[in-house]
JSON list of C-alpha atoms in Angstrom, two decimals:
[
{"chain": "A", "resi": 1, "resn": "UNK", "atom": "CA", "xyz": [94.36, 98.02, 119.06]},
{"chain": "A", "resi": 2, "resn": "UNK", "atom": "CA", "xyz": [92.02, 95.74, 118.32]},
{"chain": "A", "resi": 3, "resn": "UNK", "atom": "CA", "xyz": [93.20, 93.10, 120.66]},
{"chain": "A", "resi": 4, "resn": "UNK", "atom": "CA", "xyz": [93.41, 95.51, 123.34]},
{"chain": "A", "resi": 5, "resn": "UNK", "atom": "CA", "xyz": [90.19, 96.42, 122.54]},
{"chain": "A", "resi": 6, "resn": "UNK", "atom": "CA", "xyz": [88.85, 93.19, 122.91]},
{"chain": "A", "resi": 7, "resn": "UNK", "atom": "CA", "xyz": [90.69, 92.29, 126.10]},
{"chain": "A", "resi": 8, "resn": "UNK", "atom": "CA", "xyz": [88.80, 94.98, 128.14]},
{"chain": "A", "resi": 9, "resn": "UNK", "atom": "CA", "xyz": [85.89, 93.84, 126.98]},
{"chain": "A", "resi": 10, "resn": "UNK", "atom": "CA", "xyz": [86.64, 90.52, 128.07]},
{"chain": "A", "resi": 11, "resn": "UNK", "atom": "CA", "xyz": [87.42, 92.01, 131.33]},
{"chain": "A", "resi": 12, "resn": "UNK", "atom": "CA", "xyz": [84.38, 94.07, 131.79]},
{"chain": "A", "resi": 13, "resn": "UNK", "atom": "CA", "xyz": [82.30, 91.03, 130.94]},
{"chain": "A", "resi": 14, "resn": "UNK", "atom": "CA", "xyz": [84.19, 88.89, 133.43]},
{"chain": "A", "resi": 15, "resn": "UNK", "atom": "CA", "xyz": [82.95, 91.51, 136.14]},
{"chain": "A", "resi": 16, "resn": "UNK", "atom": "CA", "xyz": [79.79, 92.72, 135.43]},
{"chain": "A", "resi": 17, "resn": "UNK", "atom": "CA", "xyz": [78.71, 89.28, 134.10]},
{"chain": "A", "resi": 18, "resn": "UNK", "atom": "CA", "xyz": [78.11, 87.55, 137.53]},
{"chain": "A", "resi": 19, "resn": "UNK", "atom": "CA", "xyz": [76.53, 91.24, 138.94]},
{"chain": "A", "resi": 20, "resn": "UNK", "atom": "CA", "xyz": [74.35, 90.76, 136.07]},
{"chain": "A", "resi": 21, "resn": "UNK", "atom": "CA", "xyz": [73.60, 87.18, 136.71]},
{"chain": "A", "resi": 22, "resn": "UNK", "atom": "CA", "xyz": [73.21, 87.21, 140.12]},
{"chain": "A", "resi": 23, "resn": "UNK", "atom": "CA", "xyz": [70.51, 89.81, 140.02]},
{"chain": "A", "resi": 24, "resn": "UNK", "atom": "CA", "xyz": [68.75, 88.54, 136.98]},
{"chain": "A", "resi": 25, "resn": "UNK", "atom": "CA", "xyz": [68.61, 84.64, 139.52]},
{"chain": "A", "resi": 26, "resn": "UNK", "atom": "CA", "xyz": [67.19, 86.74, 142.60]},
{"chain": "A", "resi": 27, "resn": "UNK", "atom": "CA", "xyz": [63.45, 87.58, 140.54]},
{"chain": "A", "resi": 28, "resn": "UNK", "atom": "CA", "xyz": [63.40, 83.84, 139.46]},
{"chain": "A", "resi": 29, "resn": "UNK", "atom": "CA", "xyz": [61.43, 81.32, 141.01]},
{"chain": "A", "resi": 30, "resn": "UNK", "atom": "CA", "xyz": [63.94, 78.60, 141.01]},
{"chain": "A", "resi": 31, "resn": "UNK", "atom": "CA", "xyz": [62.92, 74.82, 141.54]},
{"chain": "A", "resi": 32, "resn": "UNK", "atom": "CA", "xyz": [64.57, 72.12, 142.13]},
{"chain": "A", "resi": 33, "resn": "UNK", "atom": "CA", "xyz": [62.84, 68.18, 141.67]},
{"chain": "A", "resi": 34, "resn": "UNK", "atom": "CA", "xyz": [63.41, 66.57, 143.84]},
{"chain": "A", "resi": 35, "resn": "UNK", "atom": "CA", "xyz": [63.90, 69.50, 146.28]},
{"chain": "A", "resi": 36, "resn": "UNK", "atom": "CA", "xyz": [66.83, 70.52, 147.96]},
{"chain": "A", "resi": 37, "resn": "UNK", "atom": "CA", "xyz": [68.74, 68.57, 145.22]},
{"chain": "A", "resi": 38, "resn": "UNK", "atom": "CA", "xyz": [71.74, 70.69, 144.68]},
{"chain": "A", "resi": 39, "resn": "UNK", "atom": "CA", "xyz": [72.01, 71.48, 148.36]},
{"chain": "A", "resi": 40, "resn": "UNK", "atom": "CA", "xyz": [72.34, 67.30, 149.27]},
{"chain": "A", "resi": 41, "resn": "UNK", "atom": "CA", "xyz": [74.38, 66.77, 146.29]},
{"chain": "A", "resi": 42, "resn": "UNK", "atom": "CA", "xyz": [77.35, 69.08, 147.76]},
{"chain": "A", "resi": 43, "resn": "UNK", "atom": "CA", "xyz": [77.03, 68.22, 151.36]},
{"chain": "A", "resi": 44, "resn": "UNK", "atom": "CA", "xyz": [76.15, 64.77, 151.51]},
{"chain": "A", "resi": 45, "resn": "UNK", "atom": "CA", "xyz": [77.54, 63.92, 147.98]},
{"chain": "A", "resi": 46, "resn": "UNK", "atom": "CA", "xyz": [78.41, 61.48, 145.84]},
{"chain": "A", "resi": 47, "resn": "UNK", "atom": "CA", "xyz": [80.78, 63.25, 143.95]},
{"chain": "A", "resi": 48, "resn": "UNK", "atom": "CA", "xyz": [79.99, 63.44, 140.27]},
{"chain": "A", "resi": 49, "resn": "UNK", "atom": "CA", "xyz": [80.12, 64.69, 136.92]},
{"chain": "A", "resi": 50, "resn": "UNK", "atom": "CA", "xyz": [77.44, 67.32, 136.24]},
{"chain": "A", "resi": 51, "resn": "UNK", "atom": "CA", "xyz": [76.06, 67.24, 132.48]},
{"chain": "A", "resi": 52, "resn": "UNK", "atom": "CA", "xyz": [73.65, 69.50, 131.29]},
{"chain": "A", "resi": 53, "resn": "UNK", "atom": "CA", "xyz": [73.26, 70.74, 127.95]},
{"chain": "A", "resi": 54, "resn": "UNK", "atom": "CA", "xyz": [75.09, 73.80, 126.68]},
{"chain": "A", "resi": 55, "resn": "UNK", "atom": "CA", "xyz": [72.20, 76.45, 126.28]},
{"chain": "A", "resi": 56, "resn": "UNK", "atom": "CA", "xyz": [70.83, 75.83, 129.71]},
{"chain": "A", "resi": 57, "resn": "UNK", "atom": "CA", "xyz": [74.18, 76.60, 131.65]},
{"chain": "A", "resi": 58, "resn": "UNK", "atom": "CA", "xyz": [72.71, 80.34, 133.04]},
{"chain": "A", "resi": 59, "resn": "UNK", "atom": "CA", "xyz": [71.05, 79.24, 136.32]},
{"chain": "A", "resi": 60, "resn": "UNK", "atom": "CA", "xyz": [72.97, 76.26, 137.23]},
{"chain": "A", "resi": 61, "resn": "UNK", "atom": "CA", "xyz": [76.09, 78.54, 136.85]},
{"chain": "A", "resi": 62, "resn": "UNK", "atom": "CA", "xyz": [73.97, 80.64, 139.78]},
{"chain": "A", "resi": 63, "resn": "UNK", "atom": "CA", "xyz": [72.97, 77.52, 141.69]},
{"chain": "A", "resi": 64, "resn": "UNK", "atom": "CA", "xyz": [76.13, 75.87, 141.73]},
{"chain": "A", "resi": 65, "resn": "UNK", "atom": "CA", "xyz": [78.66, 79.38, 142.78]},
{"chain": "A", "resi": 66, "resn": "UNK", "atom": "CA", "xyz": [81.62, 79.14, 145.08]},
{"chain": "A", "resi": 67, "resn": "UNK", "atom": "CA", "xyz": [81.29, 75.07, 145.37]},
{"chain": "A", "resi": 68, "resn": "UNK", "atom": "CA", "xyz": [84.85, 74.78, 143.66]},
{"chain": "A", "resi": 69, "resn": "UNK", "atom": "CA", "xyz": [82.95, 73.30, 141.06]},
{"chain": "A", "resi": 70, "resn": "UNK", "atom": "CA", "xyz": [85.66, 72.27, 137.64]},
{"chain": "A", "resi": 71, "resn": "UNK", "atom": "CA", "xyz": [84.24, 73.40, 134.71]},
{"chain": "A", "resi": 72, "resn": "UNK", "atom": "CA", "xyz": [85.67, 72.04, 130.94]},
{"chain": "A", "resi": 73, "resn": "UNK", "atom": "CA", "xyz": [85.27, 75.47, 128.60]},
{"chain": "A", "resi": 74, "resn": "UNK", "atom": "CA", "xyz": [86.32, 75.40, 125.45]},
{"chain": "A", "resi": 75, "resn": "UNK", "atom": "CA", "xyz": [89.59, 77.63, 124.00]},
{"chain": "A", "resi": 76, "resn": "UNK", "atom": "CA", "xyz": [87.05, 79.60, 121.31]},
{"chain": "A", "resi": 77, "resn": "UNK", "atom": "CA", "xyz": [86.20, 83.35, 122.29]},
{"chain": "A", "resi": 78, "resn": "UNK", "atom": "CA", "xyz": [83.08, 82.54, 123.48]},
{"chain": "A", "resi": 79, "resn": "UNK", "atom": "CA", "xyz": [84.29, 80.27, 126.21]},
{"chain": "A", "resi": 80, "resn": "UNK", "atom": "CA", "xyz": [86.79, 83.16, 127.08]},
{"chain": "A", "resi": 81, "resn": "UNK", "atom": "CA", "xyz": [83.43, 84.71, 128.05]},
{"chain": "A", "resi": 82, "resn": "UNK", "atom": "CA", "xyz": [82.37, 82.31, 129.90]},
{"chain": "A", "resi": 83, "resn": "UNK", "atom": "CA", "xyz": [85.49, 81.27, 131.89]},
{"chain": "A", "resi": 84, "resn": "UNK", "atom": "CA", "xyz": [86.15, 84.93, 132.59]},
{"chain": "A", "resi": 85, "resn": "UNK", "atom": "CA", "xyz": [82.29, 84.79, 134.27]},
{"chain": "A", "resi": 86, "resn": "UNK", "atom": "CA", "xyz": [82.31, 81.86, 136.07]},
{"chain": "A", "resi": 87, "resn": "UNK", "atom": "CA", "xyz": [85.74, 82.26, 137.55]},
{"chain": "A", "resi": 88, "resn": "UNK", "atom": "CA", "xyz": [84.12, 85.23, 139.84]},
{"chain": "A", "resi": 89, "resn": "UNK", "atom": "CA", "xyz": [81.52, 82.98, 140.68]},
{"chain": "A", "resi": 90, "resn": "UNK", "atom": "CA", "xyz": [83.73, 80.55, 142.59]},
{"chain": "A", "resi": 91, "resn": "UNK", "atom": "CA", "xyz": [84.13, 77.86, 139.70]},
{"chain": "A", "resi": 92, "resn": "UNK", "atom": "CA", "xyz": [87.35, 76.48, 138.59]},
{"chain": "A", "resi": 93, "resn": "UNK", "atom": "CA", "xyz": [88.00, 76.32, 134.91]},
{"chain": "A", "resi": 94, "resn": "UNK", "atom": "CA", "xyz": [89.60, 73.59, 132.83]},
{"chain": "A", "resi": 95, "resn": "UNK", "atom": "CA", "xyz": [90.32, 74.78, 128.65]},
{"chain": "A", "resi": 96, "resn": "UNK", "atom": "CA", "xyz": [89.89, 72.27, 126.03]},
{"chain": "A", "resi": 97, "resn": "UNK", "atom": "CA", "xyz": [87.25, 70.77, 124.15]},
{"chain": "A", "resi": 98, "resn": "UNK", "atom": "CA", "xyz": [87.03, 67.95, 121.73]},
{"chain": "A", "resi": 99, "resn": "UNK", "atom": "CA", "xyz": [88.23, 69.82, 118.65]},
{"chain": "A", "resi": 100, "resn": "UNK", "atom": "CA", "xyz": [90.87, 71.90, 120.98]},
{"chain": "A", "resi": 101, "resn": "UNK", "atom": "CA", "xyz": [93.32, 71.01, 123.48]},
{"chain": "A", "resi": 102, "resn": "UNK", "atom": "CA", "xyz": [90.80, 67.92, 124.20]},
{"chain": "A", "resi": 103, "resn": "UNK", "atom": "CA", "xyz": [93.69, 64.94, 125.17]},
{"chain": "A", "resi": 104, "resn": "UNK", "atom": "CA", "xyz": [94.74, 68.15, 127.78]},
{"chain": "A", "resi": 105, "resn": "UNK", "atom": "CA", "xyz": [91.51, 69.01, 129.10]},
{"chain": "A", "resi": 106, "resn": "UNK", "atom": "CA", "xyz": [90.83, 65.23, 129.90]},
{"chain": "A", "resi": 107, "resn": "UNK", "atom": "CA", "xyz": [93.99, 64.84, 131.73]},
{"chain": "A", "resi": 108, "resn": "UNK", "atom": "CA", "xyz": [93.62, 68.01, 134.09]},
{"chain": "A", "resi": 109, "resn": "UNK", "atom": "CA", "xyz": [89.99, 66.90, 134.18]},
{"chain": "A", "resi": 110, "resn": "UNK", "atom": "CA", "xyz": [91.08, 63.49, 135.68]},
{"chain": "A", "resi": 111, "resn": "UNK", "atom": "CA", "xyz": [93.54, 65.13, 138.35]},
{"chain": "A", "resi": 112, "resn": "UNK", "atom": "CA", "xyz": [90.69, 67.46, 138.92]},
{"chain": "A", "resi": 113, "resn": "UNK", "atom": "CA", "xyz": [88.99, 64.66, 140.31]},
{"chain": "A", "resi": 114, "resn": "UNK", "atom": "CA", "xyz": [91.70, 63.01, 141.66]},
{"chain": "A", "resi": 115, "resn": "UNK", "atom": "CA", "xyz": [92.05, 66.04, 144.23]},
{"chain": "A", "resi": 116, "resn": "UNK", "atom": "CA", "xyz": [88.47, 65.70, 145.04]},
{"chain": "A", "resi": 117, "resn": "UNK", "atom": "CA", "xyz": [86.61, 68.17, 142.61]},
{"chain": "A", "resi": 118, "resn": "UNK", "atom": "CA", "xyz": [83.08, 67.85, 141.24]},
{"chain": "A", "resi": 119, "resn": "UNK", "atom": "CA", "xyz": [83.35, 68.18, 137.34]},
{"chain": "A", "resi": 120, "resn": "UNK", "atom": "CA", "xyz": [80.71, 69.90, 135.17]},
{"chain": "A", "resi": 121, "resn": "UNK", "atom": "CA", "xyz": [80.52, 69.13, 131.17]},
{"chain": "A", "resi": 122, "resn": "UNK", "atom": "CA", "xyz": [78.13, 70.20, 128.90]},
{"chain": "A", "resi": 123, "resn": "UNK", "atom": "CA", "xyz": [78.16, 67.23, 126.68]},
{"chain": "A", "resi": 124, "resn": "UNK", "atom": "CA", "xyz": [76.72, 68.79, 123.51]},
{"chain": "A", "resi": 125, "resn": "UNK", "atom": "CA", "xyz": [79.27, 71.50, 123.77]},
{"chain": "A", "resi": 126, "resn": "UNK", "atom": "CA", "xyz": [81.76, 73.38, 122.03]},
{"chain": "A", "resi": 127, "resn": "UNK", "atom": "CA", "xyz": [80.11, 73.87, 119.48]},
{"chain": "A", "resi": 128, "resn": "UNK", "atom": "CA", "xyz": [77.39, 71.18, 118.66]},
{"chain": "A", "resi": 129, "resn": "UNK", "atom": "CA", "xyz": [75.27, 69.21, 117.50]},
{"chain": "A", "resi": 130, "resn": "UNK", "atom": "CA", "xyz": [72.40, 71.08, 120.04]},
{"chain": "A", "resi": 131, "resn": "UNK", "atom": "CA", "xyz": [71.65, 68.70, 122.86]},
{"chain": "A", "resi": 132, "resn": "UNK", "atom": "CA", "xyz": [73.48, 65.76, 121.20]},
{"chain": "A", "resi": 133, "resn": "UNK", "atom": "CA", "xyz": [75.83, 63.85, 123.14]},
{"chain": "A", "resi": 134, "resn": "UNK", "atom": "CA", "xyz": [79.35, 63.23, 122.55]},
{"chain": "A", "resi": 135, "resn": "UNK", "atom": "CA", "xyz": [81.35, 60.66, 123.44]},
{"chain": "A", "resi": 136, "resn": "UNK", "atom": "CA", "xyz": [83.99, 62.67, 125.68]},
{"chain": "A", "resi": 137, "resn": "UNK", "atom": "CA", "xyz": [82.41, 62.88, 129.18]},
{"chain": "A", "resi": 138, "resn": "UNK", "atom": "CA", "xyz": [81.26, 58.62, 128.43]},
{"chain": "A", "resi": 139, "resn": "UNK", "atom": "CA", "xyz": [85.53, 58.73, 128.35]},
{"chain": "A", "resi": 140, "resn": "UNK", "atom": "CA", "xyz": [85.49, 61.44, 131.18]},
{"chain": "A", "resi": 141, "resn": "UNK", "atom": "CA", "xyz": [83.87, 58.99, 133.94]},
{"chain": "A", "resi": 142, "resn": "UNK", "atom": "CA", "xyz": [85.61, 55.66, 132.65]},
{"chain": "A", "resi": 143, "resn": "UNK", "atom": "CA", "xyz": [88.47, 57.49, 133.54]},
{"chain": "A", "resi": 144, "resn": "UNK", "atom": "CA", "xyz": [87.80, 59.07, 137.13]},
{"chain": "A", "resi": 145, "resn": "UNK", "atom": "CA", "xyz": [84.72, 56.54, 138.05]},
{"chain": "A", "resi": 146, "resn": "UNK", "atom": "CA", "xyz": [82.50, 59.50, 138.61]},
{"chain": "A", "resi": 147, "resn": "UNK", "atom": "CA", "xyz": [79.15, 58.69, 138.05]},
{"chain": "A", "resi": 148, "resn": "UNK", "atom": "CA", "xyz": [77.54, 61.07, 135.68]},
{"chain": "A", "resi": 149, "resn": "UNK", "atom": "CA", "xyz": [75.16, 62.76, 137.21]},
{"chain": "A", "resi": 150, "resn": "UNK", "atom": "CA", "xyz": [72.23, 64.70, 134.65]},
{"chain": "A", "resi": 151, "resn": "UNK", "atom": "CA", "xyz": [70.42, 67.79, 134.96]},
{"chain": "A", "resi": 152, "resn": "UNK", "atom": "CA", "xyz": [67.79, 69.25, 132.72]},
{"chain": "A", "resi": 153, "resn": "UNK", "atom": "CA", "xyz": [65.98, 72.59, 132.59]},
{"chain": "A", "resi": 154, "resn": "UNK", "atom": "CA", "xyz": [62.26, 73.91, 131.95]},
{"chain": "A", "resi": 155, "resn": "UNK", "atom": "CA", "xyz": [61.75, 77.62, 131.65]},
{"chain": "A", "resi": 156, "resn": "UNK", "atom": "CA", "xyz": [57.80, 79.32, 132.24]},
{"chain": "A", "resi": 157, "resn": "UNK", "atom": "CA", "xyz": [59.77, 81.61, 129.54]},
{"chain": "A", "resi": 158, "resn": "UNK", "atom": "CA", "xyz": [62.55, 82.74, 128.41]},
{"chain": "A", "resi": 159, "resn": "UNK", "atom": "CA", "xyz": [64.61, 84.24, 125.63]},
{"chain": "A", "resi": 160, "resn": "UNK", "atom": "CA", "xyz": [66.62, 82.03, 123.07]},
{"chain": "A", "resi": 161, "resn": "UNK", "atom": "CA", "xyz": [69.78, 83.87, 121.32]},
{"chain": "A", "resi": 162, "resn": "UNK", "atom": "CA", "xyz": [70.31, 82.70, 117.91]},
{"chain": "A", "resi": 163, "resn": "UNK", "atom": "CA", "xyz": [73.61, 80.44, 118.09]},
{"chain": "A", "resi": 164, "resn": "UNK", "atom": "CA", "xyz": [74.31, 77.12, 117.64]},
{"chain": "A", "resi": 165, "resn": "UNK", "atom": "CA", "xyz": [72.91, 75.80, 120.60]},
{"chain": "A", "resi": 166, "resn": "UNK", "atom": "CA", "xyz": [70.07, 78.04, 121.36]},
{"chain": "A", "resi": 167, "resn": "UNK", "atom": "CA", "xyz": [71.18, 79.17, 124.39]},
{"chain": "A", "resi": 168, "resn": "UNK", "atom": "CA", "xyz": [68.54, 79.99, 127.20]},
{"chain": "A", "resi": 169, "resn": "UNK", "atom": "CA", "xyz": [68.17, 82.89, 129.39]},
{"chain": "A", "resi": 170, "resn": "UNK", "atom": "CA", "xyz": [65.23, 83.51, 131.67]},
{"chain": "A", "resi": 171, "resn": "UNK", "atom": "CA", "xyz": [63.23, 86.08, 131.52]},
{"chain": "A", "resi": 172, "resn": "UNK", "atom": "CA", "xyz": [62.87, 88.63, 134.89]},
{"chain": "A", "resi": 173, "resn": "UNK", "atom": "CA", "xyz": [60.65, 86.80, 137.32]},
{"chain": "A", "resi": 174, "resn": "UNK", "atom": "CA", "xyz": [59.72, 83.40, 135.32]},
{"chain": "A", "resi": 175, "resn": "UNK", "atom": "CA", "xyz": [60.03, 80.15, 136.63]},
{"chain": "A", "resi": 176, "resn": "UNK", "atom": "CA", "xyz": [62.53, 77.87, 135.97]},
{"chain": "A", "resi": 177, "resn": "UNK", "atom": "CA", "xyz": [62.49, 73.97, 136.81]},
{"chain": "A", "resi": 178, "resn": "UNK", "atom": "CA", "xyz": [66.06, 71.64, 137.62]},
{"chain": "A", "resi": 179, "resn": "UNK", "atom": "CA", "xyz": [65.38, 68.32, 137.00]},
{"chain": "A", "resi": 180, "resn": "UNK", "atom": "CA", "xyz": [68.06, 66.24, 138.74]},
{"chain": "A", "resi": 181, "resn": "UNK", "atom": "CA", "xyz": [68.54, 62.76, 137.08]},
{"chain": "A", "resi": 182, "resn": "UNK", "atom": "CA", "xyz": [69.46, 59.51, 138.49]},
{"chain": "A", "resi": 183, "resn": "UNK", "atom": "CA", "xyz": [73.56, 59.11, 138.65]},
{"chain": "A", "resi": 184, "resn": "UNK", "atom": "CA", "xyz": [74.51, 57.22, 135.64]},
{"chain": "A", "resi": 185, "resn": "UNK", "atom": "CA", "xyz": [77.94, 54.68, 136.14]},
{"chain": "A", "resi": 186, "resn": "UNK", "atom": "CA", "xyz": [80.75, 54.05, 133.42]},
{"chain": "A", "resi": 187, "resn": "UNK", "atom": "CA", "xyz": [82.53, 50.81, 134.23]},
{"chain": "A", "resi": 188, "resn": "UNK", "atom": "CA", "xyz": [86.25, 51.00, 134.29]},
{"chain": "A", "resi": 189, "resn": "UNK", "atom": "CA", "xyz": [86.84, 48.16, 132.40]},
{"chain": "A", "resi": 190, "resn": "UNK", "atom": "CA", "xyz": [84.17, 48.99, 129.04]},
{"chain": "A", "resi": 191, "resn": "UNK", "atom": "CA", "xyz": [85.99, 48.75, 125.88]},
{"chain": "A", "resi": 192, "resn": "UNK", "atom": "CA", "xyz": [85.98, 51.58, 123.30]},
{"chain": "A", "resi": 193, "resn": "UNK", "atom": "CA", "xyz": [83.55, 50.02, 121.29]},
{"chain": "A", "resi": 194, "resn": "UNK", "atom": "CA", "xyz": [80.74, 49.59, 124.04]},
{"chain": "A", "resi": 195, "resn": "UNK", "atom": "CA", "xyz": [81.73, 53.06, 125.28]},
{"chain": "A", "resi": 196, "resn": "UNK", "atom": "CA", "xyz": [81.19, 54.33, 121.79]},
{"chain": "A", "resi": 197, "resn": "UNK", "atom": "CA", "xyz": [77.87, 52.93, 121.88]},
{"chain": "A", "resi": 198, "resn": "UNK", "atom": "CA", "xyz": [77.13, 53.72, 125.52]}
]
């Protein structure tokens, strides 16, 4: 029962969660530096792989909906959440992480790209250390020659749940800042070691 149980909550998440979302975006004062970033990024390109860290995934879920977008989510409940979510929002979801189903994820990941998708990663993510790096999305762009392509977040203010990573949500009518970064390019041909160390 409990599983049952469980499953329609996962369900009423999966549809209520972008209502929710997409109402909560609408009283934000969203900015992007430079301006019009996301908005030249999927019409004029280059393709790439968004990174951003795990907590601050909220409004770029809102500013990037119904691009296509491929999304790596991790198999734990959580990311059941999340891939349920994002799903109505017009994103494509890839399962795996570095602790599970990770050598599966990459692959689908790679033909992802391969078919002309823009890839999202939160490189801190499943589950941690907060806003430190791993080494999977340095692996990630060796492999489809994506440039990485980084995006941070400032909020005016905001709420922070207490989970691993802190994650972020805006509050009602606050401001919140994209920063986009400068693409950042993994040469095919770095060894393990230097990508390690990258």
């Amino acid at each position: 029962m409990s599983g049952f149980l469980n499953d329609i909550k996962m369900t009423v998440v999966g549809l209520l969660g972008p209502v929710v979302l997409r109402l909560l975006c609408l009283t934000l004062r969203i900015e992007e530096q430079p301006a019009g970033s996301s908005r030249k990024l999927f019409t004029e390109g280059p393709r790439a792989i968004i990174a951003f860290w795990h907590a601050t995934m909220l409004v770029l879920v809102y500013q990037g909906r119904g691009q296509g977008i491929r999304v790596l989510i991790s198999r734990h409940t959580d990311g059941e959440y999340i891939a349920r979510v994002i799903k109505n929002m017009g994103f494509g979801v890839v399962r795996g992480s570095s602790t599970r189903g990770g050598a599966g994820a990459m692959i689908n990941m790679v033909k992802e790209a391969e078919n002309g998708r823009f890839l999202a990663v939160t490189p801190d993510g499943p589950r941690g250390p907060r806003e430190v790096a791993q080494s999977g999305i340095i692996f990630l762009a060796k492999k489809t020659g994506l440039p990485i392509l980084p995006i941070g977040l400032g909020y005016s203010n905001c709420w922070r749940l207490p989970s691993w990573d802190g994650f972020r949500i805006p509050k009602p009518f606050s401001k919140v800042v994209l920063a986009f970064g400068e693409p950042i390019s993994v040469s095919p041909g770095m060894g393990e070691e230097e990508l390690e160390n990258y």
